[in-house]
PDB file of C-alpha atoms and ligand atoms in Angstrom:
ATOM      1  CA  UNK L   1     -29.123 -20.500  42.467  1.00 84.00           C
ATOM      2  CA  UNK L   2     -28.981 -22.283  39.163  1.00 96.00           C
ATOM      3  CA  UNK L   3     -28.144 -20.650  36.201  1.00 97.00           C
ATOM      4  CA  UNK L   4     -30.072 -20.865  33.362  1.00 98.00           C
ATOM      5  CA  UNK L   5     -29.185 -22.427  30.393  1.00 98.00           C
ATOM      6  CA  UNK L   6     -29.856 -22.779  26.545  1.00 98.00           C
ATOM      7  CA  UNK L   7     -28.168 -25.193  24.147  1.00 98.00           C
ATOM      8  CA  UNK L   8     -28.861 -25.202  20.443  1.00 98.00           C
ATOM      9  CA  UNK L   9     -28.667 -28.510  19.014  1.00 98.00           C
ATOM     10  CA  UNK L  10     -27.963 -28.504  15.735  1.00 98.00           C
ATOM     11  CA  UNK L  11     -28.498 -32.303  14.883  1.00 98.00           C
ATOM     12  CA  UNK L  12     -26.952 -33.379  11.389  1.00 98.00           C
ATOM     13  CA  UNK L  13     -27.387 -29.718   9.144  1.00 98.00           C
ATOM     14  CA  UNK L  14     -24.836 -27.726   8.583  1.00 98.00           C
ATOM     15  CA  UNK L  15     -21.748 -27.724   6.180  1.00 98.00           C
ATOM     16  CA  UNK L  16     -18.799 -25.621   7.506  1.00 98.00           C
ATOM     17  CA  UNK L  17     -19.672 -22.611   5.777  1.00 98.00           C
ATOM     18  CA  UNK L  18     -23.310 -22.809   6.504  1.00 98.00           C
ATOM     19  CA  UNK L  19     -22.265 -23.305  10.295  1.00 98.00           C
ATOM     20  CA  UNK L  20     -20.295 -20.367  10.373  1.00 98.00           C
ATOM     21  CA  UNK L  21     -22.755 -18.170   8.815  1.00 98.00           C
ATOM     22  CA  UNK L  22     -25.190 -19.429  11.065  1.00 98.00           C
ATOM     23  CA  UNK L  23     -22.599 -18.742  13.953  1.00 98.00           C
ATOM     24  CA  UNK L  24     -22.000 -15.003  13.254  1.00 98.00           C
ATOM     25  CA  UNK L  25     -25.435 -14.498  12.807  1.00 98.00           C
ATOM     26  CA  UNK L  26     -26.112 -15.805  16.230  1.00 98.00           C
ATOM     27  CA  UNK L  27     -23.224 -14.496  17.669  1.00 97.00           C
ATOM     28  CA  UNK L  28     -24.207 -10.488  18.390  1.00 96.00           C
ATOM     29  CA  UNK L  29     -27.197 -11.163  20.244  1.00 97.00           C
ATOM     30  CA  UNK L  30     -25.691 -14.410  22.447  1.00 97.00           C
ATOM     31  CA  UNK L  31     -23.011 -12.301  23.504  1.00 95.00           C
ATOM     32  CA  UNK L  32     -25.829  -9.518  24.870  1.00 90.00           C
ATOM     33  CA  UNK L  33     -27.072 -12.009  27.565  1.00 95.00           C
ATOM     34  CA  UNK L  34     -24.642 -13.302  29.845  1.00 94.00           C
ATOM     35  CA  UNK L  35     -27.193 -13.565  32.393  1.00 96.00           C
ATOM     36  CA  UNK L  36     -27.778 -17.332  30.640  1.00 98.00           C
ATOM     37  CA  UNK L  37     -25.597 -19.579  29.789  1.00 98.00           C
ATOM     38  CA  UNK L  38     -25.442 -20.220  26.279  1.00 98.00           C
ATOM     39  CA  UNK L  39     -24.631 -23.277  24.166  1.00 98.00           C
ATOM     40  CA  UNK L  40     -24.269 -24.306  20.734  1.00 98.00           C
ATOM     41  CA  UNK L  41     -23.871 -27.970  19.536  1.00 98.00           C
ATOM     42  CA  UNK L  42     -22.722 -27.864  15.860  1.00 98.00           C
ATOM     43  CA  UNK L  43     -21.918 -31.196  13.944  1.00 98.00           C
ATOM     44  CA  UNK L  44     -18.199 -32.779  14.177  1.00 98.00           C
ATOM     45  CA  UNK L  45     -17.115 -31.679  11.440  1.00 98.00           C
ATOM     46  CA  UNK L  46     -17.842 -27.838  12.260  1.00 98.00           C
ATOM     47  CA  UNK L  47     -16.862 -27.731  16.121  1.00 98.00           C
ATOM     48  CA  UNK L  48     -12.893 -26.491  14.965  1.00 98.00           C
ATOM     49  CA  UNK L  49     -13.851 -23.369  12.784  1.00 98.00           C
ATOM     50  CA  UNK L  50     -16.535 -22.529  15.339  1.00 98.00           C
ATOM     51  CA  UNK L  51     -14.976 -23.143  18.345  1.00 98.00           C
ATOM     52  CA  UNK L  52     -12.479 -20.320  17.049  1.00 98.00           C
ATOM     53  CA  UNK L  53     -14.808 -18.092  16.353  1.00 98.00           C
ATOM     54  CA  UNK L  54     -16.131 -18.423  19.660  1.00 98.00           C
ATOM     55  CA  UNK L  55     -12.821 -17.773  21.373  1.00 97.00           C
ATOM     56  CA  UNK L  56     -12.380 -14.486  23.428  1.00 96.00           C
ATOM     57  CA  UNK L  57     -16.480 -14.988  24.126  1.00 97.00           C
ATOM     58  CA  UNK L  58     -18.147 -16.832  26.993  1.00 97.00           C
ATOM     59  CA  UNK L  59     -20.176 -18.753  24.901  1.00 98.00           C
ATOM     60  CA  UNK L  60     -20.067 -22.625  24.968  1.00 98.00           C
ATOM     61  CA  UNK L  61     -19.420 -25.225  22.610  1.00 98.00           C
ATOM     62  CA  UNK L  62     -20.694 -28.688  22.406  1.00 98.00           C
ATOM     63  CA  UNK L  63     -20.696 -31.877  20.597  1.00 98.00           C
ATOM     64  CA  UNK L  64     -23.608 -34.337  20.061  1.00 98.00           C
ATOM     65  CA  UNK L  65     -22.135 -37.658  21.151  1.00 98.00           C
ATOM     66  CA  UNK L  66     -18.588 -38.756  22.062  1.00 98.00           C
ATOM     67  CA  UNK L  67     -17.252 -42.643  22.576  1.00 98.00           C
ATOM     68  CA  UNK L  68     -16.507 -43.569  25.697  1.00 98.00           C
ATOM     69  CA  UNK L  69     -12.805 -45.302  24.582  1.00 98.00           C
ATOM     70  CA  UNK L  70     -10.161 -43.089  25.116  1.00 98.00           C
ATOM     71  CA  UNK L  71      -8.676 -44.242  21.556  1.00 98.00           C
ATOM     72  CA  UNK L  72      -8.449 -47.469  19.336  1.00 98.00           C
ATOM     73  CA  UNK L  73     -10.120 -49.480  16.752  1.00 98.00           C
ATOM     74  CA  UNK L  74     -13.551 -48.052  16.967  1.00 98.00           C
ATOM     75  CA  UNK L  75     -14.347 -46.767  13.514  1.00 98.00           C
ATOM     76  CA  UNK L  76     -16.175 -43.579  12.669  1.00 97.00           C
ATOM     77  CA  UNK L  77     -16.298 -42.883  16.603  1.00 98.00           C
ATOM     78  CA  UNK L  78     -14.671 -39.740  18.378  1.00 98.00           C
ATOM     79  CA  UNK L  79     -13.281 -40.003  21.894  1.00 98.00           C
ATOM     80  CA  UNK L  80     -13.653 -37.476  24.647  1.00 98.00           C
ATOM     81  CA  UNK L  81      -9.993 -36.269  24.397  1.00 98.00           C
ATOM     82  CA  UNK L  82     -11.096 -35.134  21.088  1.00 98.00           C
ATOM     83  CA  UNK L  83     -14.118 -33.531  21.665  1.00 98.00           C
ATOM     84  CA  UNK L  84     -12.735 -32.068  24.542  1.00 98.00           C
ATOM     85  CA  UNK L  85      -9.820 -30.062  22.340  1.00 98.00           C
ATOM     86  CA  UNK L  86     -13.047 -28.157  21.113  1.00 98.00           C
ATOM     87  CA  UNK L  87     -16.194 -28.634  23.659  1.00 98.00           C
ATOM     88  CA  UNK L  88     -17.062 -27.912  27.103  1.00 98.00           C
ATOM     89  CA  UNK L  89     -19.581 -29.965  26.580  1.00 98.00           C
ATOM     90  CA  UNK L  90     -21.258 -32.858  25.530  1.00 99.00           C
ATOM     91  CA  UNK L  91     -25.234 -33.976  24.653  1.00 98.00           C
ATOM     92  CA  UNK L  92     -25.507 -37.694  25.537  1.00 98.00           C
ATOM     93  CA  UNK L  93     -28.368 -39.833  25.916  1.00 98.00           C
ATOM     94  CA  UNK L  94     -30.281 -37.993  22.883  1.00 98.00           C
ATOM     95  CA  UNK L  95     -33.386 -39.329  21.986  1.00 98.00           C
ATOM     96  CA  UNK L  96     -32.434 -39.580  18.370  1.00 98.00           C
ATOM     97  CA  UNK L  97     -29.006 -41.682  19.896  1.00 98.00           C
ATOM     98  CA  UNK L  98     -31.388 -44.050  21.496  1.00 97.00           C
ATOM     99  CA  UNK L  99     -33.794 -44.648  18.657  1.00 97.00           C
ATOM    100  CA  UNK L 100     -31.584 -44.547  15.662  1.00 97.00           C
ATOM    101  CA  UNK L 101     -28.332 -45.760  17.026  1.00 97.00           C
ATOM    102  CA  UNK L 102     -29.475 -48.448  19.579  1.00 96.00           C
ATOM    103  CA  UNK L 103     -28.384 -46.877  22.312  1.00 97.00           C
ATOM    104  CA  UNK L 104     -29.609 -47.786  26.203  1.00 98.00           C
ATOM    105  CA  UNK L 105     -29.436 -46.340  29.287  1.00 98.00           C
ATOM    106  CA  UNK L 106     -25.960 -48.625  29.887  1.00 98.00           C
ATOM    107  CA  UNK L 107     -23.638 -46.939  27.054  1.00 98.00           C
ATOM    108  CA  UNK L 108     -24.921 -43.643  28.121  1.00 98.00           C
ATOM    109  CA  UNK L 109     -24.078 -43.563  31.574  1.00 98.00           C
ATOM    110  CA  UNK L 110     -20.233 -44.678  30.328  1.00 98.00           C
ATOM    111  CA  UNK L 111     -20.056 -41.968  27.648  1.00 98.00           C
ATOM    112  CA  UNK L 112     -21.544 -39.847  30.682  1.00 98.00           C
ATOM    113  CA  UNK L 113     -18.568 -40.953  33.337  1.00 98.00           C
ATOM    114  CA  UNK L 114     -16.103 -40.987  30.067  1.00 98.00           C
ATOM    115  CA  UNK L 115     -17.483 -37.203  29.324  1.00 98.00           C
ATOM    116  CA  UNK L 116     -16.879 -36.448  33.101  1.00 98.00           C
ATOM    117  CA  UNK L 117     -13.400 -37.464  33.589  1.00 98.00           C
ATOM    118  CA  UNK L 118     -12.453 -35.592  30.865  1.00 98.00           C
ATOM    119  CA  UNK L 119     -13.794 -32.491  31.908  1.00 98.00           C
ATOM    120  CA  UNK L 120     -16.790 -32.149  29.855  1.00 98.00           C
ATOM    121  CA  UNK L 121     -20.068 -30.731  31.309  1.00 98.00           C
ATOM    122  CA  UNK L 122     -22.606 -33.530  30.144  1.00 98.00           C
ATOM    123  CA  UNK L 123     -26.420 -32.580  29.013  1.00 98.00           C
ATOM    124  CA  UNK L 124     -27.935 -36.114  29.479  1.00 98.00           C
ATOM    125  CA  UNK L 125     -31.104 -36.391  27.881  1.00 98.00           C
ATOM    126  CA  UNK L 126     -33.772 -38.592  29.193  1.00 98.00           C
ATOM    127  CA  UNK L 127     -37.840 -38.841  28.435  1.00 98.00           C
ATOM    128  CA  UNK L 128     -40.664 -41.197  27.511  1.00 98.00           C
ATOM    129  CA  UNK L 129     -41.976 -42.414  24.242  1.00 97.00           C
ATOM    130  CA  UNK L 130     -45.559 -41.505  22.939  1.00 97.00           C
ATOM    131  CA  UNK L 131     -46.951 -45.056  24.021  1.00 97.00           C
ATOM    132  CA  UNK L 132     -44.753 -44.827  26.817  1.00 98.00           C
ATOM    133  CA  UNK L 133     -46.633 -41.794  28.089  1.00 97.00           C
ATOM    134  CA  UNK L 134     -49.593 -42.539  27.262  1.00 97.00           C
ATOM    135  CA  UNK L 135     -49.156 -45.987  29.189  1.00 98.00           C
ATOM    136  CA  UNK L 136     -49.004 -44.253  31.992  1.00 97.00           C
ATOM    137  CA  UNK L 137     -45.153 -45.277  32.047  1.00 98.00           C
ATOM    138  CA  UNK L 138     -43.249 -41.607  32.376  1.00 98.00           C
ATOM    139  CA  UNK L 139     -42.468 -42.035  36.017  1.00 98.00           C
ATOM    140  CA  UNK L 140     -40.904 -45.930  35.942  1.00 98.00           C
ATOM    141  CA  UNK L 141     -38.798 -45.282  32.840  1.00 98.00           C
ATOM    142  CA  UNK L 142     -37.588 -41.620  33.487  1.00 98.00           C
ATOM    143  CA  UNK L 143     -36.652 -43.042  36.975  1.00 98.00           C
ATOM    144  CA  UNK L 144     -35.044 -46.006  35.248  1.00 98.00           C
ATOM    145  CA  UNK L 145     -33.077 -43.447  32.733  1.00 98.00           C
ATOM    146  CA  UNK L 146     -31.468 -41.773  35.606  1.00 98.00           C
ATOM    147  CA  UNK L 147     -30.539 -44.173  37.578  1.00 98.00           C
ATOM    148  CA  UNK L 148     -29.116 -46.351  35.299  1.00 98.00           C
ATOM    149  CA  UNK L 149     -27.531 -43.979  33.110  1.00 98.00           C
ATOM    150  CA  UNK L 150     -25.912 -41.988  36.100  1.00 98.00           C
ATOM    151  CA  UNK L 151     -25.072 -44.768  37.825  1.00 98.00           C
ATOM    152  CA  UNK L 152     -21.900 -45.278  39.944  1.00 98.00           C
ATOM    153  CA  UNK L 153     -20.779 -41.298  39.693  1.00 98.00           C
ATOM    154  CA  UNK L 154     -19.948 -39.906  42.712  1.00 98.00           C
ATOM    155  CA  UNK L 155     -21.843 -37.003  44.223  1.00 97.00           C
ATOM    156  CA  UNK L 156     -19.593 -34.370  43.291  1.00 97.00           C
ATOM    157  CA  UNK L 157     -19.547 -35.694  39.484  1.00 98.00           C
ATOM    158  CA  UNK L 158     -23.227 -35.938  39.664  1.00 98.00           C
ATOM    159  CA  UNK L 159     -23.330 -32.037  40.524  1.00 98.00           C
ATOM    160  CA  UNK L 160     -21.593 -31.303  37.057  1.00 98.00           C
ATOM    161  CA  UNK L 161     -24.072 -32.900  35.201  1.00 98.00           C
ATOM    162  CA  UNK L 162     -26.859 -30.484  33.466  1.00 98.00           C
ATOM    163  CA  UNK L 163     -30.283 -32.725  32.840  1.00 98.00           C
ATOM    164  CA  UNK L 164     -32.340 -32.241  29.966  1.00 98.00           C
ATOM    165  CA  UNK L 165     -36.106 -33.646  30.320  1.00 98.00           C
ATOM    166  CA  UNK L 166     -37.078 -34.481  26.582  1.00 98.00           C
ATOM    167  CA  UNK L 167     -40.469 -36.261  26.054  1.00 98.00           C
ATOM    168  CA  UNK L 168     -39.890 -38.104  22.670  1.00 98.00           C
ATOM    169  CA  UNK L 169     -43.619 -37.131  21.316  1.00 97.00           C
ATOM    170  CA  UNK L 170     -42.701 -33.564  22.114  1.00 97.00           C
ATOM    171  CA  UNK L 171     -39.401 -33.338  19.963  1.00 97.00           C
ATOM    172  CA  UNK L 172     -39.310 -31.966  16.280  1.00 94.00           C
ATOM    173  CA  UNK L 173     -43.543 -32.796  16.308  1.00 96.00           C
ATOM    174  CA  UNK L 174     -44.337 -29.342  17.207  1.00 95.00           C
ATOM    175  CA  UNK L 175     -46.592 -30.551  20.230  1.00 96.00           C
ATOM    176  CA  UNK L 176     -44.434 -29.126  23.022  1.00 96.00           C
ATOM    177  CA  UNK L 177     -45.298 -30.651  26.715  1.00 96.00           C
ATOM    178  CA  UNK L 178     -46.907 -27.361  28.918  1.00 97.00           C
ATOM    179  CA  UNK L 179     -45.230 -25.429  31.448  1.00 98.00           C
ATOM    180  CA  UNK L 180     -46.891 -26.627  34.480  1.00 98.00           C
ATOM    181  CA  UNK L 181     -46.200 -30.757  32.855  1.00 97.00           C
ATOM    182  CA  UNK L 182     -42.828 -30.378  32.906  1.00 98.00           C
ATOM    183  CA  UNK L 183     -42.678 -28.718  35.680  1.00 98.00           C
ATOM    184  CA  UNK L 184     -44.434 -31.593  37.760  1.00 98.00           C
ATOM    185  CA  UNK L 185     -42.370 -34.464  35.691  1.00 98.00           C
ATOM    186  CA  UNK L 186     -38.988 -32.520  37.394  1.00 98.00           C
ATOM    187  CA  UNK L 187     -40.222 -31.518  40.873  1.00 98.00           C
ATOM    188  CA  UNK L 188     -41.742 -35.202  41.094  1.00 98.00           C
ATOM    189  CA  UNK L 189     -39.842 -37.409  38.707  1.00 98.00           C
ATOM    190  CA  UNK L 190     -36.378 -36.627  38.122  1.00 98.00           C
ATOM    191  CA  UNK L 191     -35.200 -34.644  41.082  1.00 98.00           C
ATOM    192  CA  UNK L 192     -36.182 -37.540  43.634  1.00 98.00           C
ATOM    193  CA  UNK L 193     -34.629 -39.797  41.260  1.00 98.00           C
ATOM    194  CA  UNK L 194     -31.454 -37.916  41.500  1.00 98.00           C
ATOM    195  CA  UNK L 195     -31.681 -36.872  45.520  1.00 98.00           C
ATOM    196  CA  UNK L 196     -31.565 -41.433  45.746  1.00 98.00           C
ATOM    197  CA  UNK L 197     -28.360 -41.133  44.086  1.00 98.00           C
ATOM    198  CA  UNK L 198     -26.386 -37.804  44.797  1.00 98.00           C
ATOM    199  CA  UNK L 199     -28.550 -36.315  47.947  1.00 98.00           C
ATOM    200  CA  UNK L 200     -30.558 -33.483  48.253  1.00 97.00           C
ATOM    201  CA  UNK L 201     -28.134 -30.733  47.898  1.00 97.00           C
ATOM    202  CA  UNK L 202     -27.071 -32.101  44.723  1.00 98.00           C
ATOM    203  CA  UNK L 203     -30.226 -32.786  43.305  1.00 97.00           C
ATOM    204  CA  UNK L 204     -31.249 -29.445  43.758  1.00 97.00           C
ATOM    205  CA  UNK L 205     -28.080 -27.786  42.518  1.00 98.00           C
ATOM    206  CA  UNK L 206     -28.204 -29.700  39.058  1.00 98.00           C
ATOM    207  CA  UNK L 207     -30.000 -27.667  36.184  1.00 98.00           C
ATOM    208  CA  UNK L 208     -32.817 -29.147  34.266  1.00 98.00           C
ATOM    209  CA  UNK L 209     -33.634 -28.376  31.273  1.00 98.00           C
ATOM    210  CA  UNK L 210     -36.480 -28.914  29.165  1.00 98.00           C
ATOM    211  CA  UNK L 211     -36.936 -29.817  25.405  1.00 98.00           C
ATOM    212  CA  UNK L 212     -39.230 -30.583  22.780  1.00 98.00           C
ATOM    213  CA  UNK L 213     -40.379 -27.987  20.479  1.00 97.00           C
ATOM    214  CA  UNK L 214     -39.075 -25.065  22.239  1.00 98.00           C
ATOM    215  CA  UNK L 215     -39.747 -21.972  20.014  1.00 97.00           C
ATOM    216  CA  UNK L 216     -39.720 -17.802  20.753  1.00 97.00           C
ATOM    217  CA  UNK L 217     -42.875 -18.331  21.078  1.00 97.00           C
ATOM    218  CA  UNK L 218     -43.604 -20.736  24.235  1.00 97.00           C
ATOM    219  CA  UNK L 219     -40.056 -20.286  26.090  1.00 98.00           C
ATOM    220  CA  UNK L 220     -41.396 -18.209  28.737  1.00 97.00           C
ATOM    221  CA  UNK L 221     -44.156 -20.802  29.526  1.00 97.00           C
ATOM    222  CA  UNK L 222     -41.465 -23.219  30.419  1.00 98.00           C
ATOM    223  CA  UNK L 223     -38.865 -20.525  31.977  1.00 98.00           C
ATOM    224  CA  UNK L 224     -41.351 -18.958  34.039  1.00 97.00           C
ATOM    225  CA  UNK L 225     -41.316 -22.730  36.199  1.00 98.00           C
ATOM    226  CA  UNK L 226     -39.200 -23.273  39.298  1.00 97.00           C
ATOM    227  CA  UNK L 227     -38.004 -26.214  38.109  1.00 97.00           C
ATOM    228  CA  UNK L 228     -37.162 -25.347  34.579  1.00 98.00           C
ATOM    229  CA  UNK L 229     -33.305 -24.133  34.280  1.00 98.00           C
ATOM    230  CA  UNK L 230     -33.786 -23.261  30.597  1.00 98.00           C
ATOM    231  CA  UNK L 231     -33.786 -25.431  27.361  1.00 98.00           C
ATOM    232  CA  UNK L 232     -32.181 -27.875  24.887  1.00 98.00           C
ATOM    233  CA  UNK L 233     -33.401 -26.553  21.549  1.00 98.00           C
ATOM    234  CA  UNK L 234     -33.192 -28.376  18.486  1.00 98.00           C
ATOM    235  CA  UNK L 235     -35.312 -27.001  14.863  1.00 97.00           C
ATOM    236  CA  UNK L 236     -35.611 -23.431  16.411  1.00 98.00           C
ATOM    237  CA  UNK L 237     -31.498 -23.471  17.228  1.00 98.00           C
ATOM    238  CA  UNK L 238     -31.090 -22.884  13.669  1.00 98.00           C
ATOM    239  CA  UNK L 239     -32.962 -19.846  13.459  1.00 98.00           C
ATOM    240  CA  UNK L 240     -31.207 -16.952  14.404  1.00 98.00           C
ATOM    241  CA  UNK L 241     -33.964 -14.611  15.705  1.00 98.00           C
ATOM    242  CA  UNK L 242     -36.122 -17.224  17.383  1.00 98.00           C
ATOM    243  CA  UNK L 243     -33.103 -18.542  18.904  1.00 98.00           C
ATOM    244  CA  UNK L 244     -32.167 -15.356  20.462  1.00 98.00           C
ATOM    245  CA  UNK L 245     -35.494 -14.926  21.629  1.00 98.00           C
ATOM    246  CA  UNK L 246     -35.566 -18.321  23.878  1.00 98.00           C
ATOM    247  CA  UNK L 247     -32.235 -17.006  25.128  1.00 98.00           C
ATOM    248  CA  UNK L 248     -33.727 -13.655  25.737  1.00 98.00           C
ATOM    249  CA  UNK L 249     -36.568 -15.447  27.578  1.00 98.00           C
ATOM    250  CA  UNK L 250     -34.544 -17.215  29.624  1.00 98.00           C
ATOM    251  CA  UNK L 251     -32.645 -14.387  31.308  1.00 96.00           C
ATOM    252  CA  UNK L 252     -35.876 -12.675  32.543  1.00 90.00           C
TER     253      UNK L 252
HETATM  254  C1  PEP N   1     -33.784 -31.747  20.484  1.00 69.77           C
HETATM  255  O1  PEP N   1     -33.324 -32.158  19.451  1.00 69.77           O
HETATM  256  O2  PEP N   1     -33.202 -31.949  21.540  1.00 69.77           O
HETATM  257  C2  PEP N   1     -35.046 -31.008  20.438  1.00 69.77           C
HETATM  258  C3  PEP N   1     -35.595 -30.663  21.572  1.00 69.77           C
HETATM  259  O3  PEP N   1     -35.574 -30.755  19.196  1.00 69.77           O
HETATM  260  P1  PEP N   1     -36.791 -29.742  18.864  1.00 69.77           P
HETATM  261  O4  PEP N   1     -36.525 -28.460  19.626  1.00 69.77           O
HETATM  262  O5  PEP N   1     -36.730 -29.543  17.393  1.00 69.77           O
HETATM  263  O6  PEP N   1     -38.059 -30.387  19.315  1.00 69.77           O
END
């Protein structure tokens, strides 16, 4: 059995105090549904004052990116140890990452082993571009995503991995992918890509997540799939009720 899972990522809002307001809005109704597990990825700079207002709960933290270094003369970067003093875990291989911050399938799958050794529970993100998909191309470069940004883990490192299926048309554009799409693109796509490098019994233990434009609204369409282990949430994270409502969603 895999348990679900929903991660709110925050992306670049949030001062301190507007995180923390945000976070004991949220935190009443997250603690109601332990059935899920629940994540929230706040900016760097408000991962300390949340993460102790999260102690005593079993709700997770997590950062946005990490460097791979463990320390050194790699300005404006922030190494596992670091995130780890906060997280449990770690989004890597965002979309936004790739686009905005040039980064490729190779730096991901070291922040990814850097992120495991540490003891952080990676959410690697991985999906097509618009002309990508509609190119016809969602199979070759998903497949490529995996198995070059997982590659070289062993099995067992590959089973603490969470994967989060993101087509890049479907984030922040309010054209979510359907149910039964994403669906397919695990079942056919990503799991056989991951069975080539872990096995079957760790392919099918790994949760995969959807996201793109996840709201109250359509979570059940995409939680009511086989395939779908819950969601990576971005613009409806930082709304408290619609939040709570994907979360909700996810535990039926
Ligand atoms: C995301 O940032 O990972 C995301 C899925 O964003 P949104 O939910 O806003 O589409």
């Amino acid at each position: 059995m895999r348990k679900p899972l929903v991660a709110g990522n925050w992306k670049m809002n949030k001062t301190v105090e507007q995180a923390r307001e945000l976070a004991s809005d949220l935190l009443p109704g997250l603690q109601d549904v332990s059935a899920v597990e629940r994540v929230i990825c706040p900016p760097f700079t408000a991962l300390l004052p949340i993460c102790a207002m999260l102690k005593g709960t079993d709700i997770g933290l997590g950062a946005q990116n990490l460097h791979w270094e463990t320390s050194g003369a790699y300005t404006g970067e922030v190494s596992p140890a670091m995130v780890k003093e906060f997280c449990q875990y770690v989004i890597l291989g965002h979309s936004e990452r790739r686009t905005y911050f040039g980064e490729i399938d190779e730096t991901v799958n070291k922040k990814v082993k850097a992120a495991l050794e540490i003891g952080l529970t990676p959410i690697v993100c991985i999906g097509e571009t618009l002309a990508e998909f509609e190119a016809g191309r969602t199979a070759e470069v998903l497949t490529r995503q995996v198995l070059l940004g997982l590659a070289d883990l062993t099995a067992d490192q590959g089973g603490r991995i969470v994967i989060a299926y993101e087509p890049v048309w479907a984030i922040g554009t309010g054209k979510a992918a359907s149910g039964i799409g994403a669906n397919d693109v695990v079942a056919k796509v990503i799991r056989p890509a991951l069975s080539s490098l872990f096995g079957e019994d760790v392919s099918s233990s790994i949760r995969g997540l959807y996201g793109g434009s996840v709201t109250g609204e359509n979570a059940a369409e995409f939680f009511g799939q086989p395939e779908i282990d819950g969601a990576l949430v971005g613009g409806a994270s930082l709304k408290v009720l619609n939040f709570l409502e994907i979360v909700k969603a996810a535990a039926k």
